[in-house]
Short mmCIF file of the C-alpha atoms (twelve columns), coordinates in Angstrom:
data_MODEL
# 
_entry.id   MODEL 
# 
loop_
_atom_site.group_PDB 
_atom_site.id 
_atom_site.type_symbol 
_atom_site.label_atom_id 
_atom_site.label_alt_id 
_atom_site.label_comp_id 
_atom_site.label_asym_id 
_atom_site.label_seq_id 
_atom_site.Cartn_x 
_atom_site.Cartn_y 
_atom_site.Cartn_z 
_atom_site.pdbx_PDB_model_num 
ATOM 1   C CA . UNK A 1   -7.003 8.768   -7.289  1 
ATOM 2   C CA . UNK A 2   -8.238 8.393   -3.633  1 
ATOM 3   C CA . UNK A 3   -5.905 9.684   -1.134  1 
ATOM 4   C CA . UNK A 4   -8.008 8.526   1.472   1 
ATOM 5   C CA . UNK A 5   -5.360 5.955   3.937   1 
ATOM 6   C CA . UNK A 6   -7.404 3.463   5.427   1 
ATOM 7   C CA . UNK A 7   -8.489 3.056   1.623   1 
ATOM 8   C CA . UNK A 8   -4.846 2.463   0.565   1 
ATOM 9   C CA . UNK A 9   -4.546 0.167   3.885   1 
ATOM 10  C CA . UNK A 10  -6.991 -1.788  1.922   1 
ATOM 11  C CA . UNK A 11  -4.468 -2.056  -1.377  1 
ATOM 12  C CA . UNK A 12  -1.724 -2.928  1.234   1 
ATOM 13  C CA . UNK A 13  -3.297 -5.464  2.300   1 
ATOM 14  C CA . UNK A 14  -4.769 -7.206  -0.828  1 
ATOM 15  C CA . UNK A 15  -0.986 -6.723  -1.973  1 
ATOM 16  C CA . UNK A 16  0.535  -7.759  1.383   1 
ATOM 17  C CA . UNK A 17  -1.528 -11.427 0.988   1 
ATOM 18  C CA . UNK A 18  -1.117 -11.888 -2.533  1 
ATOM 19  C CA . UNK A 19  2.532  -11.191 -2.164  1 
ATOM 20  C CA . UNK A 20  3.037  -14.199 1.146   1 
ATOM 21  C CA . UNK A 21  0.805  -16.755 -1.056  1 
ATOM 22  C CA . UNK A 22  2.989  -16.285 -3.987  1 
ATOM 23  C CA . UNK A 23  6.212  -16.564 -1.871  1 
ATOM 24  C CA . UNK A 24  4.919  -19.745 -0.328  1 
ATOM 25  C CA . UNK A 25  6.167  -22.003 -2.784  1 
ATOM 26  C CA . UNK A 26  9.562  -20.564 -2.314  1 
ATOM 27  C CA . UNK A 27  12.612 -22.994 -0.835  1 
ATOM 28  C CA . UNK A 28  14.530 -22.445 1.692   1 
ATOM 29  C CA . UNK A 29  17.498 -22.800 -0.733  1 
ATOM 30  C CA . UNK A 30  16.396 -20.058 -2.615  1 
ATOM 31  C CA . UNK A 31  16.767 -17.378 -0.338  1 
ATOM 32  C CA . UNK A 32  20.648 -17.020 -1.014  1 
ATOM 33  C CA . UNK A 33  19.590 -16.964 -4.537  1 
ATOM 34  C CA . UNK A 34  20.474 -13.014 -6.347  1 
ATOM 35  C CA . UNK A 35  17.473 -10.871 -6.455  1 
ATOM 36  C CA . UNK A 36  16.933 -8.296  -9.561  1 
ATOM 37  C CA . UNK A 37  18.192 -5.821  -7.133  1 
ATOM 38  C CA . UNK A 38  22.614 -5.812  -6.950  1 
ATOM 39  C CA . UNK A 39  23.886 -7.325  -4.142  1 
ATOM 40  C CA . UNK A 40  20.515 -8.786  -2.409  1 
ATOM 41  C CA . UNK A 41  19.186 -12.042 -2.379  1 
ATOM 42  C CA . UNK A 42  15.673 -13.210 -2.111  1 
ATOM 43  C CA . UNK A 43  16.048 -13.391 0.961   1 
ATOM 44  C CA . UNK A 44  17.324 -9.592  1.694   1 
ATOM 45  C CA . UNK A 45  14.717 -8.483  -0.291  1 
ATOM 46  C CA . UNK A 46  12.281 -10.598 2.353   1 
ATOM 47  C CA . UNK A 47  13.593 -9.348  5.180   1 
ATOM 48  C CA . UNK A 48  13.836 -5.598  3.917   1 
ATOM 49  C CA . UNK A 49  10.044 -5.710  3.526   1 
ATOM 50  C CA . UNK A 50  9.398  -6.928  6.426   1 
ATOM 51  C CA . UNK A 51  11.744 -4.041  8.347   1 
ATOM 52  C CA . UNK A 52  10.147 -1.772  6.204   1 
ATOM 53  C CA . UNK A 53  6.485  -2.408  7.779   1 
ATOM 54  C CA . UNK A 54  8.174  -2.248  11.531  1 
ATOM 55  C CA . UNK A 55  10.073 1.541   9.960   1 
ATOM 56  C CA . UNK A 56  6.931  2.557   9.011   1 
ATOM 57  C CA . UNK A 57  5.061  1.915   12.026  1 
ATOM 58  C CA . UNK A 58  7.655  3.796   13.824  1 
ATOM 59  C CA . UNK A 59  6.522  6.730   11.466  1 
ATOM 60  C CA . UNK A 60  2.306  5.948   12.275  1 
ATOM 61  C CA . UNK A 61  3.205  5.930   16.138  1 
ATOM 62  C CA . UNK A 62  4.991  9.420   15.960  1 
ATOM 63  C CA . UNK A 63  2.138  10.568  14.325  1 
ATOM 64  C CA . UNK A 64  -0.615 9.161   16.731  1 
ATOM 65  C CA . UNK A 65  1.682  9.535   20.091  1 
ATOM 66  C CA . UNK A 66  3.591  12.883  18.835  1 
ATOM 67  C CA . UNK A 67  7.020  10.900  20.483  1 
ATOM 68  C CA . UNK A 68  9.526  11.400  18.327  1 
ATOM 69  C CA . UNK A 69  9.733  7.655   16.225  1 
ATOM 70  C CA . UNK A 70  12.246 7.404   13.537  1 
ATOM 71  C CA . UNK A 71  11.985 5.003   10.634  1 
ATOM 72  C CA . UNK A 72  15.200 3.252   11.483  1 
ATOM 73  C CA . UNK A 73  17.599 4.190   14.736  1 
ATOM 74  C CA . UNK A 74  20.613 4.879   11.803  1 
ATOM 75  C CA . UNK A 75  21.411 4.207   8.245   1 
ATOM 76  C CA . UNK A 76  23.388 1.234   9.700   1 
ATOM 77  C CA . UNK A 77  21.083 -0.273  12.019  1 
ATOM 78  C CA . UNK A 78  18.823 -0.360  8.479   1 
ATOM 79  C CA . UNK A 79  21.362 -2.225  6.832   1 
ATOM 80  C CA . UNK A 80  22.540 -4.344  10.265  1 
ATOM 81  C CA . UNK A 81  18.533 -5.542  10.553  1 
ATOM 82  C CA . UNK A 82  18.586 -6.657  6.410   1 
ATOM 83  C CA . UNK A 83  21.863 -8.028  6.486   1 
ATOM 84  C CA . UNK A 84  20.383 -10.342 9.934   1 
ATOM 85  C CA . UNK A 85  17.844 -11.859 8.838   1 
ATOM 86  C CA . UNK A 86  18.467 -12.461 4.896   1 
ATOM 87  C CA . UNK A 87  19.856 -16.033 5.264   1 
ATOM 88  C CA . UNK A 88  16.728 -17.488 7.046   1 
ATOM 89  C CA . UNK A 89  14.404 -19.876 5.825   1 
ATOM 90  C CA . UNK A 90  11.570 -18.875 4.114   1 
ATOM 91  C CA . UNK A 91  9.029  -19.738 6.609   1 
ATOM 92  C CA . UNK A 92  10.968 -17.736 9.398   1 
ATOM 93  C CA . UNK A 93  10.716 -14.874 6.324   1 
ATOM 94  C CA . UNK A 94  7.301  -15.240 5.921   1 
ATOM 95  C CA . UNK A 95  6.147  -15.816 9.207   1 
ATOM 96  C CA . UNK A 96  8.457  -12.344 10.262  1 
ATOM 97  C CA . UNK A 97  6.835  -10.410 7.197   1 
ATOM 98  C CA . UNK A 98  3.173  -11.294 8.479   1 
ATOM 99  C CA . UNK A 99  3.660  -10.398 11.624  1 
ATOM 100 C CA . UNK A 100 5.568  -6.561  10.230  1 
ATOM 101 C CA . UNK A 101 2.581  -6.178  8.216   1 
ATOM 102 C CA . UNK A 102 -0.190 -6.876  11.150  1 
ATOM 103 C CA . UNK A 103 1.952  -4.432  13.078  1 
ATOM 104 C CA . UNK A 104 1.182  -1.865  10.493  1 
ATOM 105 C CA . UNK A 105 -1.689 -3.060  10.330  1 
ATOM 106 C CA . UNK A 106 -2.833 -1.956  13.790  1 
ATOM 107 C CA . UNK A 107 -0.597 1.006   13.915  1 
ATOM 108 C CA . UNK A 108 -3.026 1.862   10.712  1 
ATOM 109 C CA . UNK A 109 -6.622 0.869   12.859  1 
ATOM 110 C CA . UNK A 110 -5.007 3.349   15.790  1 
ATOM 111 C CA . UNK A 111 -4.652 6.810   13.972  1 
ATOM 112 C CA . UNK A 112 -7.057 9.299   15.108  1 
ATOM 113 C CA . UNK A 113 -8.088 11.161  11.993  1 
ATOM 114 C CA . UNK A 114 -6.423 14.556  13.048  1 
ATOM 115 C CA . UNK A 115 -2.834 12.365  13.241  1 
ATOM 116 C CA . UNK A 116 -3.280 11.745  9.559   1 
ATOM 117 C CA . UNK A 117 -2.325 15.003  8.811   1 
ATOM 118 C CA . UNK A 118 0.748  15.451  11.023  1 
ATOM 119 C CA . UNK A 119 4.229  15.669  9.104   1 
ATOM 120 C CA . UNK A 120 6.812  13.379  9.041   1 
ATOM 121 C CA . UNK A 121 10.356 12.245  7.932   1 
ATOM 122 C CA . UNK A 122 9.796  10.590  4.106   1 
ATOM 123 C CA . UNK A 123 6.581  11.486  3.536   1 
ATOM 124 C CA . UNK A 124 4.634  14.626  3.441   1 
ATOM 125 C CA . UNK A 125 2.294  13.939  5.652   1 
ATOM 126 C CA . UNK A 126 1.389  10.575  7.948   1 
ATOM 127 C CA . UNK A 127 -1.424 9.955   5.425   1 
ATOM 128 C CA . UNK A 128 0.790  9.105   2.726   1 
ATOM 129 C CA . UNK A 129 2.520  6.252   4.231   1 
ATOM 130 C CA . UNK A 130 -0.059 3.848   3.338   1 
ATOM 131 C CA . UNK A 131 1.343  4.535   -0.004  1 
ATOM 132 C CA . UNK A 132 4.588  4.756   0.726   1 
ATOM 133 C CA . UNK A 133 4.175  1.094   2.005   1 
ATOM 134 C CA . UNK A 134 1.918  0.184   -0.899  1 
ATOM 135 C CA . UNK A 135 5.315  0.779   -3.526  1 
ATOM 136 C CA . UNK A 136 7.554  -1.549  -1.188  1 
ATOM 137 C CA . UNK A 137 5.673  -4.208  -1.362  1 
ATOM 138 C CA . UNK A 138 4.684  -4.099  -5.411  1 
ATOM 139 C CA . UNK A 139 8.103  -2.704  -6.461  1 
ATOM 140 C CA . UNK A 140 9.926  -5.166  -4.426  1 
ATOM 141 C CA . UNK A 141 7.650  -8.271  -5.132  1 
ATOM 142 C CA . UNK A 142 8.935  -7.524  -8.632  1 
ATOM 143 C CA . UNK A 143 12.788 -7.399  -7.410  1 
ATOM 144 C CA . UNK A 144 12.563 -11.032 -5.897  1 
ATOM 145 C CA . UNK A 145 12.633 -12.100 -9.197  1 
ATOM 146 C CA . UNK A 146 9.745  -14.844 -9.144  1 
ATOM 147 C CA . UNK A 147 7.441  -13.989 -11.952 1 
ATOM 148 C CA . UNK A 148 5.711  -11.052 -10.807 1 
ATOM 149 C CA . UNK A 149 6.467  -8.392  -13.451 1 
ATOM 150 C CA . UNK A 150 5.286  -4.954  -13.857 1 
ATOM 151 C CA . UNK A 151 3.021  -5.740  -16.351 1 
ATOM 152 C CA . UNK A 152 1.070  -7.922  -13.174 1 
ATOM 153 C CA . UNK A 153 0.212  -4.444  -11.650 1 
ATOM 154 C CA . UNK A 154 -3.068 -3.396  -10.537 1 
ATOM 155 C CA . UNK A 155 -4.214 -0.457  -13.005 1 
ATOM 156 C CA . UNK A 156 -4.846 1.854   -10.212 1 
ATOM 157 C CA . UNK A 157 -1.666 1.350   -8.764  1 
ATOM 158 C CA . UNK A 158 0.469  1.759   -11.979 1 
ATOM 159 C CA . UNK A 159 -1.288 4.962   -12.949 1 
ATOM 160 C CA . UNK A 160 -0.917 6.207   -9.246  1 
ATOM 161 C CA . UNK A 161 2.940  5.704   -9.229  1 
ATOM 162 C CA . UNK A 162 2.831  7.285   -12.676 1 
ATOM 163 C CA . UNK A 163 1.260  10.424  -11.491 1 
ATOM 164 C CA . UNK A 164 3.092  10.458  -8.047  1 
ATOM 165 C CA . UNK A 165 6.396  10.247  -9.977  1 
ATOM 166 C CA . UNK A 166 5.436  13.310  -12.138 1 
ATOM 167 C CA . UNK A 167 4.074  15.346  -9.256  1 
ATOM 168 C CA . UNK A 168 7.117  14.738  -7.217  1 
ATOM 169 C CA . UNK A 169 10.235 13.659  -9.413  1 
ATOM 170 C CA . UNK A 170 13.580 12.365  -8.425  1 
ATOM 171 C CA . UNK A 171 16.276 15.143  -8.242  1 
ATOM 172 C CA . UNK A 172 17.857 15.590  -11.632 1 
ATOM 173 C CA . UNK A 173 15.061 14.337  -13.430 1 
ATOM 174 C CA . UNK A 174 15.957 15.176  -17.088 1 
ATOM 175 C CA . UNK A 175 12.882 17.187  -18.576 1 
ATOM 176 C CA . UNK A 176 9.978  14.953  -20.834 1 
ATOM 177 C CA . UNK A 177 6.348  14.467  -21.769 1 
ATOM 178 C CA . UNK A 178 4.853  11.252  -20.970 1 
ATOM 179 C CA . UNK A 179 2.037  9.829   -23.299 1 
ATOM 180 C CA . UNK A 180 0.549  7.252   -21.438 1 
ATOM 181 C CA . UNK A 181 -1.859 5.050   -23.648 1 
ATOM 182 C CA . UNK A 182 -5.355 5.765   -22.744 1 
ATOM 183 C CA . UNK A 183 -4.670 9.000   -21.153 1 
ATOM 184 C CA . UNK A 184 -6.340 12.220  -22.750 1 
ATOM 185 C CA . UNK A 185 -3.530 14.759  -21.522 1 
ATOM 186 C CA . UNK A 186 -0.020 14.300  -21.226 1 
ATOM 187 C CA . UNK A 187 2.117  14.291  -17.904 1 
ATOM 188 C CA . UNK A 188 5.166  16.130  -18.206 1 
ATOM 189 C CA . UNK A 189 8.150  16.167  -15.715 1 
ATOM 190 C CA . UNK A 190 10.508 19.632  -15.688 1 
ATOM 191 C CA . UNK A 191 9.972  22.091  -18.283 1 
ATOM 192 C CA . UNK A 192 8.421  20.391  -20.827 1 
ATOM 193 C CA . UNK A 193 10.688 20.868  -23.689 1 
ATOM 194 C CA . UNK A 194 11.898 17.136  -23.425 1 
ATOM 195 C CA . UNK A 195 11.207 14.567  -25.697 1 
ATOM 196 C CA . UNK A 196 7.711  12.885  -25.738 1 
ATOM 197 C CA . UNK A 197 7.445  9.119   -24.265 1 
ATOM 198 C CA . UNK A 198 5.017  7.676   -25.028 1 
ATOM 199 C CA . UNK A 199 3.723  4.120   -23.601 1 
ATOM 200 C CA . UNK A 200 1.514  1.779   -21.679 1 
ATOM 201 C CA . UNK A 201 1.112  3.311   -18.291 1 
ATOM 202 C CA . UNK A 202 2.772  0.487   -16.628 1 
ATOM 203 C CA . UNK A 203 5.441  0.771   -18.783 1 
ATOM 204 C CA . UNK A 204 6.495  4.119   -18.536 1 
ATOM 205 C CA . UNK A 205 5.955  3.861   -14.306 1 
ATOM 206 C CA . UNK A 206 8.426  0.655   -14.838 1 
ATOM 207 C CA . UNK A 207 10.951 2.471   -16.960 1 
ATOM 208 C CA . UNK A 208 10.978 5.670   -14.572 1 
ATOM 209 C CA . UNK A 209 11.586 3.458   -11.365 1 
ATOM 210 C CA . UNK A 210 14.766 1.472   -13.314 1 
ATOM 211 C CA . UNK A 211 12.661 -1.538  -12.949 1 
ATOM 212 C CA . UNK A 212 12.355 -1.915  -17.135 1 
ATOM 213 C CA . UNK A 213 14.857 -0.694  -19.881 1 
ATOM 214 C CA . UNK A 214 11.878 1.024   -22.208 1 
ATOM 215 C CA . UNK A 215 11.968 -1.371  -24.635 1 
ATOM 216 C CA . UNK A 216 7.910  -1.081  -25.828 1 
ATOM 217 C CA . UNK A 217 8.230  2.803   -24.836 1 
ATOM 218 C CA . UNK A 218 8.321  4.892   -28.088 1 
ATOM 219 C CA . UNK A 219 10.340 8.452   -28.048 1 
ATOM 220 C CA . UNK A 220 9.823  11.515  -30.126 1 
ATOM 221 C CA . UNK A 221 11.407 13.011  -32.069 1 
ATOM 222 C CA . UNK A 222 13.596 9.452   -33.256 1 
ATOM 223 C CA . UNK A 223 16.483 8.903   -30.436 1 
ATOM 224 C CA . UNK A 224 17.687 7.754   -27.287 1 
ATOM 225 C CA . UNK A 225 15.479 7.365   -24.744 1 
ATOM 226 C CA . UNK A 226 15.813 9.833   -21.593 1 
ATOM 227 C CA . UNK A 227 17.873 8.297   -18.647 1 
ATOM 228 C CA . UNK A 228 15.638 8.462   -15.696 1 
ATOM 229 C CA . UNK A 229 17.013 9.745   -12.273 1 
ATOM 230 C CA . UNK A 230 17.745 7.299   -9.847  1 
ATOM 231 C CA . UNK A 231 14.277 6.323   -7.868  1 
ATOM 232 C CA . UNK A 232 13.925 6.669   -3.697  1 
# 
């Protein structure tokens, strides 16, 4: 799986378009309808992506410029922005959301390779904000709750949050081997001496990010599933 992040600027892109044609066909009416996510509508789900690409530029520029660029000025000016611009109608939400992402975009085109490496808030390093971006928009084009469904992910995507979740898992993470299907060696997260889930690859990386309840996972030995931590 490529790290490389004008390679992932490509997925974020692909995912970025796909994501504004499908929401063209929303109505203005439905963006005070509920989301899958509690207390957001479609339309705070909108508007939180398209915040999202203007936090995460903030994050490329520190890298590139070395100024100190938070994500978001404060926990509540994060919330203020969403909370803004959730009731608007869809075109204003779309037109916002293209306009984050070519911000990105360009913030993207800008890095000089050395910046890649420089480390920041949320991520590890600037390179791995391309991902970072890449989950908000396929994780939260499933939480508008339009159709798209984890089972619509790209392969390389699903198997990349897989292994990203098992490299780096949520705190209090209860231990577990994954099976995914097709995969020749397990992935396990803590200790190992957890149960064995086993599952498409999408499904598990759906079940670990609370965006599925497990159903078509299988568990051994015969019980309960695991209860995966809470996700970002």
């Amino acid at each position: 799986m490529t790290m490389d992040p004008l390679v992932l600027m490509t997925d974020v892109e692909d995912a970025t378009e796909a994501l504004l044609r499908a929401s063209g066909s929303l109505a203005d009416g439905e963006m005070g309808a509920p989301s899958l996510l509690a207390g957001w509508t479609v339309g705070h789900v909108l508007t939180h992506l398209a915040r999202n690409a203007d936090a995460l530029t903030n994050l490329l520029t520190w890298a590139r410029t070395g100024v100190e660029t938070p994500a978001y000025a404060s926990p509540e000016d994060r919330t203020a922005g969403i909370e803004a611009g959730a009731a608007r109608p869809v075109a204003e939400q779309l037109a916002d959301l293209k306009a984050a992402h070519e911000r990105f975009a360009d913030a993207a085109a800008a890095m000089p390779a050395a910046a890649w490496t420089t480390r920041l808030p949320l991520a590890k390093s600037a390179a791995a904000v391309p991902w970072l971006r890449l989950c908000e928009v396929e994780v939260h084009r499933i939480d508008l709750g339009r159709g798209y469904t984890p089972a619509d992910w790209p392969d390389a995507f699903a198997l990349r949050l897989l292994r990203a979740i098992v490299t780096d898992p949520p705190a209090g993470s209860p231990d577990m081997v994954l099976r995914p299907f097709g995969l020749e060696h397990p992935l396990v997260i803590g200790s190992g001496a957890g149960p064995v889930v086993g599952g498409p690859t999408r499904a598990l990386a759906a079940w670990l990010i609370g965006r599925a309840d497990g159903a078509d996972l299988t568990v051994s030995p015969d019980g309960e599933l695991p209860e995966p931590a809470r996700w970002r």
